[in-house]
């Protein structure tokens, strides 16, 4: 059974339950606005989103908007679960990613995997991982502002389709692109931000942590905020020190 069929069946069963528990004569039932919205909403077309993501990946694979298309082996679109609650956004593919076609598979990728598996006690395939740039900058140089500008629409559409509950921006390029700011990672971490209404946390890039292991403690604090948000123990409340960001409001 497809996930859309399953969703429709759950909605049908819920409707039936509501009908049976309704006041017999008045045929009414007291529902909270949230539950009422849920039972009356049409099925979420998540399978269409999966197809839309696949189509976006094909569009990216054919992209020639910047010169990186002439030096890449292949584009690197994403890894993991497109229905994930949590998305990690990194900077750009490196040599290993360019060769294999998946994000975060080199040394930095191993550290990210350790954070997910050993730290968060999740499986790597349960989160969604992507980058700001979909092509490797030669010699692993920093992405150029123009490359980020040209590639950003792909990231925006990708995040729109995945619609995670929370985003973790890995390092300066991801954080500044998503939050449209030039503040440093050090300034941006430690607060909740909002990316078009999706709570966003900034932490250090795994490559930086490999160079500066003494910063791992801070990164782990950031990750723990994300974990507490996912378990409902923490709300993504914006402190007065944090930013106003694209389309976003947080409580
Ligand atoms: N660094 C990134 O930002 N992304 C990758 O995919 C690999 C290394």
PDB file of C-alpha atoms and ligand atoms in Angstrom:
ATOM      1  CA  UNK A   1       0.000   0.000   0.000  1.00  0.00           C
ATOM      2  CA  UNK A   2       1.399   3.419  -0.912  1.00  0.00           C
ATOM      3  CA  UNK A   3       1.854   6.073   1.754  1.00  0.00           C
ATOM      4  CA  UNK A   4      -0.880   8.228   0.183  1.00  0.00           C
ATOM      5  CA  UNK A   5      -3.331   5.273   0.240  1.00  0.00           C
ATOM      6  CA  UNK A   6      -2.390   4.593   3.841  1.00  0.00           C
ATOM      7  CA  UNK A   7      -2.876   8.258   4.746  1.00  0.00           C
ATOM      8  CA  UNK A   8      -6.280   8.277   3.007  1.00  0.00           C
ATOM      9  CA  UNK A   9      -7.305   5.133   4.855  1.00  0.00           C
ATOM     10  CA  UNK A  10      -6.321   6.658   8.198  1.00  0.00           C
ATOM     11  CA  UNK A  11      -8.294   9.800   7.365  1.00  0.00           C
ATOM     12  CA  UNK A  12     -11.316   7.654   6.347  1.00  0.00           C
ATOM     13  CA  UNK A  13     -11.136   5.649   9.576  1.00  0.00           C
ATOM     14  CA  UNK A  14     -10.797   8.823  11.613  1.00  0.00           C
ATOM     15  CA  UNK A  15     -13.837  10.305   9.874  1.00  0.00           C
ATOM     16  CA  UNK A  16     -15.800   7.131  10.620  1.00  0.00           C
ATOM     17  CA  UNK A  17     -14.725   7.293  14.255  1.00  0.00           C
ATOM     18  CA  UNK A  18     -15.799  10.916  14.427  1.00  0.00           C
ATOM     19  CA  UNK A  19     -19.168  10.058  12.837  1.00  0.00           C
ATOM     20  CA  UNK A  20     -19.797   7.263  15.342  1.00  0.00           C
ATOM     21  CA  UNK A  21     -18.775   9.285  18.367  1.00  0.00           C
ATOM     22  CA  UNK A  22     -20.767  12.334  17.341  1.00  0.00           C
ATOM     23  CA  UNK A  23     -23.734  13.450  19.391  1.00  0.00           C
ATOM     24  CA  UNK A  24     -26.466  11.033  18.247  1.00  0.00           C
ATOM     25  CA  UNK A  25     -29.211  13.602  17.689  1.00  0.00           C
ATOM     26  CA  UNK A  26     -27.325  16.740  16.894  1.00  0.00           C
ATOM     27  CA  UNK A  27     -24.681  14.725  15.018  1.00  0.00           C
ATOM     28  CA  UNK A  28     -21.987  17.026  16.358  1.00  0.00           C
ATOM     29  CA  UNK A  29     -18.693  16.453  18.062  1.00  0.00           C
ATOM     30  CA  UNK A  30     -16.498  18.865  19.942  1.00  0.00           C
ATOM     31  CA  UNK A  31     -13.094  18.960  18.267  1.00  0.00           C
ATOM     32  CA  UNK A  32     -10.075  21.121  18.822  1.00  0.00           C
ATOM     33  CA  UNK A  33      -9.324  23.364  15.820  1.00  0.00           C
ATOM     34  CA  UNK A  34      -6.169  21.292  15.132  1.00  0.00           C
ATOM     35  CA  UNK A  35      -8.035  17.971  15.005  1.00  0.00           C
ATOM     36  CA  UNK A  36     -10.858  19.527  12.974  1.00  0.00           C
ATOM     37  CA  UNK A  37      -8.349  20.844  10.451  1.00  0.00           C
ATOM     38  CA  UNK A  38      -6.655  17.453  10.258  1.00  0.00           C
ATOM     39  CA  UNK A  39      -9.787  15.388   9.643  1.00  0.00           C
ATOM     40  CA  UNK A  40     -11.157  17.743   7.035  1.00  0.00           C
ATOM     41  CA  UNK A  41      -7.913  18.336   5.158  1.00  0.00           C
ATOM     42  CA  UNK A  42      -7.302  16.510   1.881  1.00  0.00           C
ATOM     43  CA  UNK A  43      -4.572  13.875   1.880  1.00  0.00           C
ATOM     44  CA  UNK A  44      -1.103  15.384   1.782  1.00  0.00           C
ATOM     45  CA  UNK A  45       0.287  14.478  -1.635  1.00  0.00           C
ATOM     46  CA  UNK A  46       3.689  13.399  -0.290  1.00  0.00           C
ATOM     47  CA  UNK A  47       4.221  10.942  -3.145  1.00  0.00           C
ATOM     48  CA  UNK A  48       3.854  13.808  -5.587  1.00  0.00           C
ATOM     49  CA  UNK A  49       6.551  15.570  -3.587  1.00  0.00           C
ATOM     50  CA  UNK A  50       8.854  12.581  -3.971  1.00  0.00           C
ATOM     51  CA  UNK A  51       8.330  12.714  -7.729  1.00  0.00           C
ATOM     52  CA  UNK A  52       8.867  16.484  -7.646  1.00  0.00           C
ATOM     53  CA  UNK A  53      12.146  15.944  -5.777  1.00  0.00           C
ATOM     54  CA  UNK A  54      13.244  13.345  -8.332  1.00  0.00           C
ATOM     55  CA  UNK A  55      12.370  15.763 -11.110  1.00  0.00           C
ATOM     56  CA  UNK A  56      14.282  18.556  -9.353  1.00  0.00           C
ATOM     57  CA  UNK A  57      17.288  16.220  -9.018  1.00  0.00           C
ATOM     58  CA  UNK A  58      17.133  15.594 -12.790  1.00  0.00           C
ATOM     59  CA  UNK A  59      16.961  19.340 -13.410  1.00  0.00           C
ATOM     60  CA  UNK A  60      19.998  19.846 -11.170  1.00  0.00           C
ATOM     61  CA  UNK A  61      21.875  17.055 -12.972  1.00  0.00           C
ATOM     62  CA  UNK A  62      21.413  18.948 -16.233  1.00  0.00           C
ATOM     63  CA  UNK A  63      22.262  22.366 -14.753  1.00  0.00           C
ATOM     64  CA  UNK A  64      24.751  24.554 -16.604  1.00  0.00           C
ATOM     65  CA  UNK A  65      24.039  27.831 -14.775  1.00  0.00           C
ATOM     66  CA  UNK A  66      27.624  28.276 -13.599  1.00  0.00           C
ATOM     67  CA  UNK A  67      31.101  27.089 -14.546  1.00  0.00           C
ATOM     68  CA  UNK A  68      31.111  24.332 -11.934  1.00  0.00           C
ATOM     69  CA  UNK A  69      29.234  22.224 -14.482  1.00  0.00           C
ATOM     70  CA  UNK A  70      32.421  22.042 -16.548  1.00  0.00           C
ATOM     71  CA  UNK A  71      34.567  20.631 -13.724  1.00  0.00           C
ATOM     72  CA  UNK A  72      32.108  18.384 -11.863  1.00  0.00           C
ATOM     73  CA  UNK A  73      32.039  14.613 -12.287  1.00  0.00           C
ATOM     74  CA  UNK A  74      28.377  14.655 -11.348  1.00  0.00           C
ATOM     75  CA  UNK A  75      25.918  16.727  -9.347  1.00  0.00           C
ATOM     76  CA  UNK A  76      25.303  15.806  -5.702  1.00  0.00           C
ATOM     77  CA  UNK A  77      21.653  16.312  -4.806  1.00  0.00           C
ATOM     78  CA  UNK A  78      20.857  14.650  -1.487  1.00  0.00           C
ATOM     79  CA  UNK A  79      21.018  11.627   0.732  1.00  0.00           C
ATOM     80  CA  UNK A  80      18.583  10.121   3.210  1.00  0.00           C
ATOM     81  CA  UNK A  81      14.874  10.252   3.776  1.00  0.00           C
ATOM     82  CA  UNK A  82      12.839  12.837   1.848  1.00  0.00           C
ATOM     83  CA  UNK A  83      10.132  12.553   4.553  1.00  0.00           C
ATOM     84  CA  UNK A  84      12.632  13.277   7.327  1.00  0.00           C
ATOM     85  CA  UNK A  85      11.813  15.558  10.239  1.00  0.00           C
ATOM     86  CA  UNK A  86      15.408  16.767  10.261  1.00  0.00           C
ATOM     87  CA  UNK A  87      17.450  18.178   7.388  1.00  0.00           C
ATOM     88  CA  UNK A  88      21.174  18.911   7.535  1.00  0.00           C
ATOM     89  CA  UNK A  89      22.373  21.497   5.036  1.00  0.00           C
ATOM     90  CA  UNK A  90      26.084  21.590   4.277  1.00  0.00           C
ATOM     91  CA  UNK A  91      28.262  23.666   1.997  1.00  0.00           C
ATOM     92  CA  UNK A  92      29.214  21.890  -1.216  1.00  0.00           C
ATOM     93  CA  UNK A  93      30.405  18.484  -2.390  1.00  0.00           C
ATOM     94  CA  UNK A  94      34.078  17.650  -1.973  1.00  0.00           C
ATOM     95  CA  UNK A  95      36.173  15.227  -4.002  1.00  0.00           C
ATOM     96  CA  UNK A  96      34.601  12.072  -2.519  1.00  0.00           C
ATOM     97  CA  UNK A  97      31.068  13.387  -2.931  1.00  0.00           C
ATOM     98  CA  UNK A  98      31.784  14.422  -6.526  1.00  0.00           C
ATOM     99  CA  UNK A  99      33.053  10.909  -7.255  1.00  0.00           C
ATOM    100  CA  UNK A 100      30.284   9.009  -5.455  1.00  0.00           C
ATOM    101  CA  UNK A 101      27.346  11.365  -6.059  1.00  0.00           C
ATOM    102  CA  UNK A 102      26.132  11.553  -2.449  1.00  0.00           C
ATOM    103  CA  UNK A 103      26.677  14.346   0.094  1.00  0.00           C
ATOM    104  CA  UNK A 104      28.913  13.903   3.139  1.00  0.00           C
ATOM    105  CA  UNK A 105      30.622  10.630   2.303  1.00  0.00           C
ATOM    106  CA  UNK A 106      34.230  11.711   2.943  1.00  0.00           C
ATOM    107  CA  UNK A 107      36.000  12.447   6.228  1.00  0.00           C
ATOM    108  CA  UNK A 108      33.621  15.264   7.182  1.00  0.00           C
ATOM    109  CA  UNK A 109      30.774  12.971   6.202  1.00  0.00           C
ATOM    110  CA  UNK A 110      32.032  10.291   8.573  1.00  0.00           C
ATOM    111  CA  UNK A 111      31.993  12.818  11.404  1.00  0.00           C
ATOM    112  CA  UNK A 112      28.461  13.897  10.480  1.00  0.00           C
ATOM    113  CA  UNK A 113      27.403  10.234  10.400  1.00  0.00           C
ATOM    114  CA  UNK A 114      28.950   9.733  13.867  1.00  0.00           C
ATOM    115  CA  UNK A 115      27.030  12.748  15.164  1.00  0.00           C
ATOM    116  CA  UNK A 116      23.782  11.317  13.789  1.00  0.00           C
ATOM    117  CA  UNK A 117      24.346   7.680  14.744  1.00  0.00           C
ATOM    118  CA  UNK A 118      26.460   7.773  17.900  1.00  0.00           C
ATOM    119  CA  UNK A 119      25.316  11.142  19.204  1.00  0.00           C
ATOM    120  CA  UNK A 120      21.701  11.473  18.167  1.00  0.00           C
ATOM    121  CA  UNK A 121      21.012   7.715  18.167  1.00  0.00           C
ATOM    122  CA  UNK A 122      19.331   8.029  14.818  1.00  0.00           C
ATOM    123  CA  UNK A 123      20.066   6.282  11.558  1.00  0.00           C
ATOM    124  CA  UNK A 124      21.684   8.318   8.805  1.00  0.00           C
ATOM    125  CA  UNK A 125      18.928   7.170   6.454  1.00  0.00           C
ATOM    126  CA  UNK A 126      16.313   8.738   8.771  1.00  0.00           C
ATOM    127  CA  UNK A 127      17.527  12.285   8.162  1.00  0.00           C
ATOM    128  CA  UNK A 128      17.827  14.223   4.915  1.00  0.00           C
ATOM    129  CA  UNK A 129      21.183  15.672   3.906  1.00  0.00           C
ATOM    130  CA  UNK A 130      21.927  18.201   1.192  1.00  0.00           C
ATOM    131  CA  UNK A 131      24.217  21.109   0.377  1.00  0.00           C
ATOM    132  CA  UNK A 132      23.963  24.725  -0.706  1.00  0.00           C
ATOM    133  CA  UNK A 133      25.934  23.943  -3.875  1.00  0.00           C
ATOM    134  CA  UNK A 134      25.155  20.837  -5.858  1.00  0.00           C
ATOM    135  CA  UNK A 135      28.528  20.781  -7.654  1.00  0.00           C
ATOM    136  CA  UNK A 136      32.056  20.541  -6.309  1.00  0.00           C
ATOM    137  CA  UNK A 137      34.108  23.743  -6.400  1.00  0.00           C
ATOM    138  CA  UNK A 138      37.536  22.833  -7.833  1.00  0.00           C
ATOM    139  CA  UNK A 139      40.289  22.198  -5.276  1.00  0.00           C
ATOM    140  CA  UNK A 140      37.569  22.404  -2.599  1.00  0.00           C
ATOM    141  CA  UNK A 141      37.715  26.183  -2.650  1.00  0.00           C
ATOM    142  CA  UNK A 142      34.939  28.165  -0.964  1.00  0.00           C
ATOM    143  CA  UNK A 143      31.737  28.563  -2.971  1.00  0.00           C
ATOM    144  CA  UNK A 144      31.631  31.933  -4.758  1.00  0.00           C
ATOM    145  CA  UNK A 145      28.755  34.324  -3.977  1.00  0.00           C
ATOM    146  CA  UNK A 146      27.536  34.024  -7.589  1.00  0.00           C
ATOM    147  CA  UNK A 147      27.576  30.210  -7.417  1.00  0.00           C
ATOM    148  CA  UNK A 148      25.522  30.310  -4.228  1.00  0.00           C
ATOM    149  CA  UNK A 149      23.092  32.793  -5.752  1.00  0.00           C
ATOM    150  CA  UNK A 150      22.571  30.645  -8.838  1.00  0.00           C
ATOM    151  CA  UNK A 151      22.247  27.388  -6.894  1.00  0.00           C
ATOM    152  CA  UNK A 152      20.031  28.666  -4.061  1.00  0.00           C
ATOM    153  CA  UNK A 153      16.706  28.287  -5.927  1.00  0.00           C
ATOM    154  CA  UNK A 154      17.351  24.520  -6.031  1.00  0.00           C
ATOM    155  CA  UNK A 155      17.872  24.448  -2.266  1.00  0.00           C
ATOM    156  CA  UNK A 156      14.762  26.522  -1.650  1.00  0.00           C
ATOM    157  CA  UNK A 157      12.633  24.130  -3.722  1.00  0.00           C
ATOM    158  CA  UNK A 158      14.280  21.109  -2.133  1.00  0.00           C
ATOM    159  CA  UNK A 159      13.472  22.316   1.396  1.00  0.00           C
ATOM    160  CA  UNK A 160       9.966  23.306   0.333  1.00  0.00           C
ATOM    161  CA  UNK A 161       9.335  19.755  -0.864  1.00  0.00           C
ATOM    162  CA  UNK A 162      10.922  17.981   2.113  1.00  0.00           C
ATOM    163  CA  UNK A 163       9.247  20.352   4.583  1.00  0.00           C
ATOM    164  CA  UNK A 164      11.219  19.131   7.624  1.00  0.00           C
ATOM    165  CA  UNK A 165      10.281  19.975  11.199  1.00  0.00           C
ATOM    166  CA  UNK A 166      13.738  21.374  11.822  1.00  0.00           C
ATOM    167  CA  UNK A 167      16.827  22.353   9.839  1.00  0.00           C
ATOM    168  CA  UNK A 168      20.419  22.198  11.023  1.00  0.00           C
ATOM    169  CA  UNK A 169      22.731  24.471   9.041  1.00  0.00           C
ATOM    170  CA  UNK A 170      26.284  23.147   8.988  1.00  0.00           C
ATOM    171  CA  UNK A 171      28.777  25.988   8.868  1.00  0.00           C
ATOM    172  CA  UNK A 172      28.914  29.486   7.516  1.00  0.00           C
ATOM    173  CA  UNK A 173      27.889  28.930   3.888  1.00  0.00           C
ATOM    174  CA  UNK A 174      24.732  27.041   4.816  1.00  0.00           C
ATOM    175  CA  UNK A 175      23.830  29.405   7.653  1.00  0.00           C
ATOM    176  CA  UNK A 176      24.412  32.652   5.771  1.00  0.00           C
ATOM    177  CA  UNK A 177      22.649  31.416   2.644  1.00  0.00           C
ATOM    178  CA  UNK A 178      19.607  30.152   4.502  1.00  0.00           C
ATOM    179  CA  UNK A 179      19.362  33.092   6.876  1.00  0.00           C
ATOM    180  CA  UNK A 180      20.401  35.784   4.384  1.00  0.00           C
ATOM    181  CA  UNK A 181      22.934  37.283   6.740  1.00  0.00           C
ATOM    182  CA  UNK A 182      26.680  37.687   6.913  1.00  0.00           C
ATOM    183  CA  UNK A 183      26.989  37.076  10.634  1.00  0.00           C
ATOM    184  CA  UNK A 184      29.548  34.482  11.706  1.00  0.00           C
ATOM    185  CA  UNK A 185      28.675  30.936  12.711  1.00  0.00           C
ATOM    186  CA  UNK A 186      29.859  31.808  16.217  1.00  0.00           C
ATOM    187  CA  UNK A 187      27.241  34.586  16.394  1.00  0.00           C
ATOM    188  CA  UNK A 188      24.481  32.553  14.745  1.00  0.00           C
ATOM    189  CA  UNK A 189      24.799  29.393  16.815  1.00  0.00           C
ATOM    190  CA  UNK A 190      23.234  29.270  20.244  1.00  0.00           C
ATOM    191  CA  UNK A 191      19.800  30.540  19.152  1.00  0.00           C
ATOM    192  CA  UNK A 192      16.785  29.331  17.272  1.00  0.00           C
ATOM    193  CA  UNK A 193      16.216  30.940  13.885  1.00  0.00           C
ATOM    194  CA  UNK A 194      13.449  30.520  11.380  1.00  0.00           C
ATOM    195  CA  UNK A 195      13.681  29.546   7.739  1.00  0.00           C
ATOM    196  CA  UNK A 196      10.281  30.365   6.253  1.00  0.00           C
ATOM    197  CA  UNK A 197       8.685  29.223   9.498  1.00  0.00           C
ATOM    198  CA  UNK A 198      10.861  26.110   9.902  1.00  0.00           C
ATOM    199  CA  UNK A 199      12.950  26.235  13.091  1.00  0.00           C
ATOM    200  CA  UNK A 200      16.622  26.337  12.225  1.00  0.00           C
ATOM    201  CA  UNK A 201      19.703  25.773  14.323  1.00  0.00           C
ATOM    202  CA  UNK A 202      23.233  26.680  13.218  1.00  0.00           C
ATOM    203  CA  UNK A 203      26.274  24.652  14.147  1.00  0.00           C
ATOM    204  CA  UNK A 204      29.872  24.278  13.023  1.00  0.00           C
ATOM    205  CA  UNK A 205      30.663  22.442   9.806  1.00  0.00           C
ATOM    206  CA  UNK A 206      32.111  18.939  10.361  1.00  0.00           C
ATOM    207  CA  UNK A 207      35.235  19.889   8.327  1.00  0.00           C
ATOM    208  CA  UNK A 208      35.832  22.762  10.754  1.00  0.00           C
ATOM    209  CA  UNK A 209      35.359  20.381  13.687  1.00  0.00           C
ATOM    210  CA  UNK A 210      37.975  18.064  12.190  1.00  0.00           C
ATOM    211  CA  UNK A 211      40.403  20.986  12.192  1.00  0.00           C
ATOM    212  CA  UNK A 212      39.273  22.312  15.586  1.00  0.00           C
ATOM    213  CA  UNK A 213      38.183  19.350  17.719  1.00  0.00           C
ATOM    214  CA  UNK A 214      38.030  21.640  20.750  1.00  0.00           C
ATOM    215  CA  UNK A 215      34.826  23.138  19.245  1.00  0.00           C
ATOM    216  CA  UNK A 216      33.055  19.754  19.201  1.00  0.00           C
ATOM    217  CA  UNK A 217      31.581  20.422  22.640  1.00  0.00           C
ATOM    218  CA  UNK A 218      29.736  23.484  21.320  1.00  0.00           C
ATOM    219  CA  UNK A 219      28.539  21.585  18.262  1.00  0.00           C
ATOM    220  CA  UNK A 220      27.200  18.851  20.516  1.00  0.00           C
ATOM    221  CA  UNK A 221      25.277  21.485  22.519  1.00  0.00           C
ATOM    222  CA  UNK A 222      23.724  22.712  19.244  1.00  0.00           C
ATOM    223  CA  UNK A 223      22.784  19.180  18.242  1.00  0.00           C
ATOM    224  CA  UNK A 224      21.217  18.547  21.631  1.00  0.00           C
ATOM    225  CA  UNK A 225      18.895  21.525  21.087  1.00  0.00           C
ATOM    226  CA  UNK A 226      17.822  19.954  17.805  1.00  0.00           C
ATOM    227  CA  UNK A 227      17.255  16.608  19.539  1.00  0.00           C
ATOM    228  CA  UNK A 228      15.220  18.195  22.328  1.00  0.00           C
ATOM    229  CA  UNK A 229      13.133  20.023  19.746  1.00  0.00           C
ATOM    230  CA  UNK A 230      12.453  16.747  17.926  1.00  0.00           C
ATOM    231  CA  UNK A 231      11.335  15.006  21.119  1.00  0.00           C
ATOM    232  CA  UNK A 232       9.139  17.953  22.090  1.00  0.00           C
ATOM    233  CA  UNK A 233      11.206  18.769  25.178  1.00  0.00           C
ATOM    234  CA  UNK A 234      12.187  22.153  23.796  1.00  0.00           C
ATOM    235  CA  UNK A 235      10.337  24.807  21.853  1.00  0.00           C
ATOM    236  CA  UNK A 236      12.071  26.729  19.093  1.00  0.00           C
ATOM    237  CA  UNK A 237      11.765  30.036  20.816  1.00  0.00           C
ATOM    238  CA  UNK A 238      13.649  32.946  19.427  1.00  0.00           C
ATOM    239  CA  UNK A 239      15.722  34.835  21.914  1.00  0.00           C
ATOM    240  CA  UNK A 240      15.902  38.595  21.569  1.00  0.00           C
ATOM    241  CA  UNK A 241      19.491  38.255  20.350  1.00  0.00           C
ATOM    242  CA  UNK A 242      18.593  36.195  17.312  1.00  0.00           C
ATOM    243  CA  UNK A 243      17.558  37.264  13.861  1.00  0.00           C
ATOM    244  CA  UNK A 244      14.609  38.192  11.788  1.00  0.00           C
ATOM    245  CA  UNK A 245      14.934  35.948   8.782  1.00  0.00           C
ATOM    246  CA  UNK A 246      13.284  35.039   5.458  1.00  0.00           C
ATOM    247  CA  UNK A 247       9.545  34.705   5.791  1.00  0.00           C
ATOM    248  CA  UNK A 248       9.974  33.640   9.356  1.00  0.00           C
ATOM    249  CA  UNK A 249       8.348  34.134  12.662  1.00  0.00           C
ATOM    250  CA  UNK A 250       8.931  32.062  15.721  1.00  0.00           C
ATOM    251  CA  UNK A 251       7.066  32.201  18.984  1.00  0.00           C
TER     252      UNK A 251
HETATM  253  N1  LIG B   1      31.181  19.176   2.953  1.00  0.00           N
HETATM  254  C1  LIG B   1      29.962  19.621   2.628  1.00  0.00           C
HETATM  255  O1  LIG B   1      29.573  20.719   2.967  1.00  0.00           O
HETATM  256  N2  LIG B   1      29.188  18.803   1.956  1.00  0.00           N
HETATM  257  C2  LIG B   1      29.546  17.603   1.582  1.00  0.00           C
HETATM  258  O2  LIG B   1      28.767  16.929   0.960  1.00  0.00           O
HETATM  259  C3  LIG B   1      30.814  17.164   1.958  1.00  0.00           C
HETATM  260  C4  LIG B   1      31.628  17.966   2.634  1.00  0.00           C
END
